[in-house]
XYZ file of C-alpha atoms in Angstrom:
310
model
C -13.165 39.178 4.116
C -15.975 37.246 6.276
C -18.273 36.902 2.926
C -14.804 35.574 1.192
C -13.861 32.975 3.939
C -17.648 31.748 4.206
C -17.429 31.133 0.166
C -13.972 29.280 -0.038
C -15.789 26.218 1.683
C -18.343 25.655 -1.562
C -19.534 22.518 -1.229
C -20.809 20.306 -4.216
C -24.357 21.267 -3.258
C -23.501 25.019 -3.452
C -21.750 24.649 -6.680
C -25.027 22.844 -7.975
C -27.342 25.619 -7.011
C -24.785 28.553 -8.345
C -25.428 26.661 -12.011
C -28.900 26.119 -11.735
C -29.115 30.297 -10.904
C -26.730 31.225 -13.978
C -28.328 28.781 -16.285
C -31.854 30.264 -15.260
C -30.551 34.218 -15.070
C -29.135 33.527 -18.881
C -32.791 31.431 -19.680
C -34.648 34.671 -18.183
C -32.450 37.185 -19.972
C -32.871 35.337 -23.692
C -36.735 34.862 -23.276
C -37.135 39.007 -22.430
C -34.276 39.988 -24.642
C -35.548 38.303 -27.933
C -33.274 35.814 -28.028
C -35.531 33.683 -29.913
C -35.892 30.685 -28.411
C -39.544 29.266 -26.833
C -39.567 28.732 -23.161
C -40.054 24.855 -24.173
C -36.682 25.286 -25.476
C -35.257 26.588 -22.609
C -36.253 24.352 -20.226
C -35.090 21.229 -22.217
C -31.939 23.032 -22.409
C -31.777 23.528 -18.856
C -32.725 20.068 -17.874
C -29.848 18.553 -20.216
C -27.720 20.894 -18.053
C -28.937 19.732 -14.836
C -29.026 16.000 -15.904
C -25.085 16.838 -16.902
C -24.068 18.357 -13.568
C -26.000 15.720 -11.179
C -23.979 13.077 -13.084
C -20.535 15.203 -12.115
C -21.430 15.704 -8.599
C -22.548 12.024 -8.703
C -19.101 11.419 -9.999
C -17.182 13.359 -7.384
C -18.978 12.167 -4.761
C -18.464 8.296 -5.765
C -14.410 9.124 -6.155
C -14.528 11.259 -2.579
C -15.822 7.623 -1.135
C -13.326 5.506 -2.860
C -10.647 7.824 -1.575
C -11.937 7.831 1.844
C -11.537 3.570 1.730
C -8.050 4.081 0.629
C -7.147 6.625 3.489
C -9.131 4.806 6.071
C -6.891 3.996 9.138
C -5.778 0.583 9.679
C -4.199 -1.626 12.488
C -1.539 -4.652 11.347
C -0.888 -7.466 13.950
C 2.907 -7.993 14.173
C 3.110 -10.504 16.911
C 0.990 -12.948 18.904
C 1.992 -14.680 22.014
C 0.240 -17.710 23.287
C 1.971 -18.894 26.325
C 0.911 -22.521 26.019
C 1.045 -23.642 22.373
C 4.483 -25.314 22.815
C 6.912 -22.284 21.011
C 9.207 -20.411 23.273
C 8.820 -16.486 22.177
C 11.903 -15.807 24.866
C 14.180 -12.638 24.180
C 16.237 -14.201 21.309
C 13.577 -15.725 19.112
C 11.957 -13.812 16.233
C 12.212 -10.034 17.741
C 15.549 -8.848 16.573
C 15.084 -10.723 13.243
C 11.975 -10.086 12.246
C 11.362 -13.935 10.389
C 8.029 -15.049 9.826
C 6.620 -17.398 12.811
C 3.523 -19.307 12.533
C 1.272 -18.940 9.774
C -1.899 -16.750 8.631
C -4.240 -19.442 9.444
C -3.291 -19.438 12.765
C -2.127 -15.863 13.414
C -4.132 -15.331 16.806
C -4.004 -18.855 17.841
C -0.903 -19.709 18.399
C 2.668 -17.899 18.061
C 3.380 -15.555 15.250
C 5.274 -13.106 13.714
C 4.716 -11.280 10.137
C 7.812 -10.361 8.600
C 5.963 -7.956 6.780
C 4.376 -5.942 9.333
C 7.328 -6.118 11.777
C 8.910 -3.928 9.123
C 5.925 -1.126 8.539
C 6.947 2.457 9.723
C 4.790 2.577 12.721
C 3.529 5.552 15.034
C 1.207 3.808 17.322
C 1.241 0.616 19.015
C -1.499 -1.583 20.650
C -1.248 -4.519 22.672
C -3.937 -6.480 22.929
C -5.059 -9.315 25.710
C -7.604 -11.451 23.709
C -9.726 -14.882 24.462
C -9.345 -17.010 20.982
C -9.484 -13.693 19.081
C -11.949 -11.945 21.346
C -10.592 -8.331 22.623
C -10.271 -8.810 26.403
C -8.056 -5.874 27.229
C -6.219 -3.297 24.952
C -3.715 -0.470 25.555
C -2.525 2.051 22.800
C 0.614 3.978 23.206
C 2.243 6.708 20.768
C 5.601 5.805 19.923
C 8.397 8.975 21.178
C 9.925 9.008 17.436
C 7.367 8.248 14.791
C 8.056 6.505 11.651
C 10.328 4.022 12.647
C 9.280 0.063 12.542
C 9.366 -2.668 15.102
C 12.169 -4.522 13.082
C 14.124 -0.873 13.643
C 12.937 -0.445 17.309
C 13.878 -4.454 18.429
C 16.706 -5.009 16.138
C 20.538 -5.596 17.304
C 21.549 -2.126 16.803
C 18.718 -1.136 19.431
C 19.739 -4.014 21.839
C 23.138 -2.306 22.947
C 23.086 -1.233 25.574
C 18.812 -1.431 24.769
C 16.938 -0.325 27.738
C 14.874 2.467 25.559
C 11.632 3.790 26.654
C 9.697 4.162 23.472
C 6.516 5.886 24.365
C 5.758 8.908 26.318
C 2.735 10.261 27.960
C 1.596 6.524 29.103
C -1.556 4.952 27.111
C -3.687 7.015 24.975
C -6.101 4.081 25.372
C -6.933 1.586 28.101
C -10.058 -0.568 27.580
C -10.970 -3.548 29.834
C -13.635 -5.963 29.827
C -16.106 -5.943 32.467
C -15.546 -9.502 33.157
C -11.921 -9.503 32.372
C -10.157 -11.868 35.173
C -6.536 -12.204 36.447
C -5.686 -8.195 36.544
C -4.052 -8.450 39.734
C -0.691 -9.504 38.326
C -1.199 -8.919 34.414
C 2.343 -7.724 33.054
C 0.429 -5.434 30.859
C -2.872 -4.527 32.450
C -1.847 -4.301 36.214
C 0.992 -1.793 35.605
C 0.916 1.505 34.180
C 3.588 3.885 32.492
C 5.232 3.625 29.004
C 6.279 0.584 27.187
C 10.533 0.069 27.757
C 11.821 -2.180 25.000
C 14.796 -4.199 25.055
C 15.046 -3.995 28.772
C 18.490 -5.824 29.233
C 20.063 -6.227 32.600
C 22.747 -8.256 33.848
C 22.716 -11.620 31.660
C 18.355 -11.099 31.512
C 16.575 -9.411 28.687
C 12.697 -8.754 28.892
C 11.373 -7.262 25.362
C 8.431 -5.805 26.552
C 8.101 -4.183 29.973
C 6.081 -1.410 31.441
C 7.905 1.650 33.061
C 5.820 1.543 36.530
C 6.767 -2.112 37.212
C 10.109 -3.005 38.660
C 12.906 -2.318 35.938
C 15.766 -3.753 37.146
C 19.575 -1.672 36.780
C 21.831 -2.283 33.755
C 24.224 -4.576 35.746
C 21.605 -5.890 38.256
C 21.284 -9.387 37.619
C 18.231 -10.079 39.962
C 16.174 -12.132 37.187
C 13.392 -9.554 38.532
C 11.683 -7.330 35.228
C 8.714 -8.902 33.972
C 7.044 -8.611 30.825
C 6.721 -10.109 27.319
C 9.708 -12.115 25.980
C 11.959 -13.003 28.586
C 15.276 -15.033 29.180
C 17.131 -14.964 32.464
C 20.338 -16.523 30.870
C 21.501 -14.920 27.385
C 23.513 -12.145 26.231
C 20.988 -9.500 25.692
C 23.159 -6.878 23.929
C 23.722 -9.225 21.052
C 20.940 -11.231 20.758
C 22.579 -14.444 21.857
C 21.517 -17.677 23.821
C 23.309 -19.064 26.847
C 21.718 -22.533 27.119
C 18.078 -23.079 27.207
C 16.742 -23.430 30.602
C 15.505 -19.902 31.144
C 13.438 -18.275 28.214
C 9.904 -17.957 28.865
C 6.886 -16.136 26.892
C 4.860 -14.200 29.554
C 6.153 -13.361 33.265
C 3.659 -12.009 35.823
C 4.359 -8.650 37.739
C 5.836 -9.834 40.988
C 8.615 -9.082 43.253
C 10.816 -12.111 43.435
C 14.496 -11.562 43.061
C 17.153 -13.996 42.506
C 18.387 -15.517 46.000
C 15.631 -14.725 47.558
C 12.786 -16.411 45.579
C 12.788 -19.565 43.647
C 8.981 -19.602 42.338
C 8.942 -17.210 39.386
C 5.059 -17.017 38.494
C 4.632 -17.629 34.912
C 1.742 -17.914 32.186
C 1.542 -21.103 30.424
C 3.808 -24.084 30.049
C 6.048 -22.146 27.340
C 9.018 -21.976 29.094
C 12.523 -23.418 29.594
C 13.233 -26.199 32.565
C 14.582 -24.042 34.617
C 14.293 -24.878 38.441
C 12.595 -21.420 39.607
C 10.046 -20.934 36.543
C 6.542 -22.223 37.276
C 3.878 -23.045 34.746
C 0.629 -21.121 36.044
C -2.524 -20.078 34.280
C -3.224 -18.555 30.925
C -4.589 -15.031 31.638
C -5.174 -14.744 27.351
C -2.729 -14.564 24.511
C -1.081 -11.353 23.746
C -1.646 -9.485 20.456
C 0.660 -6.684 19.215
C -0.433 -4.253 16.471
C 0.864 -0.944 15.060
C -0.494 1.525 13.046
C 1.043 4.491 10.990
C -2.419 6.707 11.509
C -4.949 4.742 13.696
C -4.825 5.550 17.307
C -8.163 3.981 18.951
C -8.488 0.786 19.032
C -11.669 -1.705 18.708
C -13.244 -1.956 22.554
C -13.318 -5.476 24.148
C -15.560 -7.832 22.960
C -14.970 -6.850 19.381
C -13.170 -9.886 16.780
C -9.666 -9.676 15.680
C -8.113 -9.874 12.375
C -4.814 -9.676 10.971
C -5.524 -6.557 9.513
C -8.440 -3.978 11.241
C -9.808 -0.758 9.960
C -11.043 1.702 12.241
């Protein structure tokens, strides 16, 4: 049984050596049993056999390499949020419809949404804070339910009642550059836990928050859940806007409930003109990547692209 188990995993090299041994055995048998071939003829025949076999092994190895390339794990860029590019990525715009926003040429410079990637099934998600396309910090999570697209996860059917915890077990990777700044109140990297999508509360909504931050109750109109893709006056259950004063790209982690706080700290200038929304420093752009088979993302310092092979 042990011998059988050992021989099941025959490699191309093992196969080559077996073929050589068989050919040599036949050659010796012919020579000693009067087969009529000279030693020279035998070696010429053996050389031809080995040459043909070598070519076959080489072809198999090339095919193996090509197959590996085809199955190489990949990350695809679904969205990029720049909090100061003049376009507001609040709760309503883009997330539920999955329409293209921005251009491939400026995918990592300005607000961007890829309709194609938004429809791709995904098992893992990475949120990357970057500085001009260079990774500053990254977290990776595994989705609780595999094989669903971002369009499915953010679409209208998931918005009512919304409030889904879509990952489990916390981040499976968290990598932050040693020189990364503004980590004390970053909406992704200053808090832990899993990802909460479509967080509807009162007439407010936050598309992406973390479970260890403050998650307002469903009927709690406190303007106090902070993350990516926010609006403090909308219908978060059917994706309709009520006015244009309160959408904003990125809200930092803070305790600033409506009624007792009138200075909501935001990143950048991409927000409505609501009186309590305060522009602030940009900590970076936030890129959202998805993958079916990759679970490890390039470390800080690496250059981003729309497709990343790992």
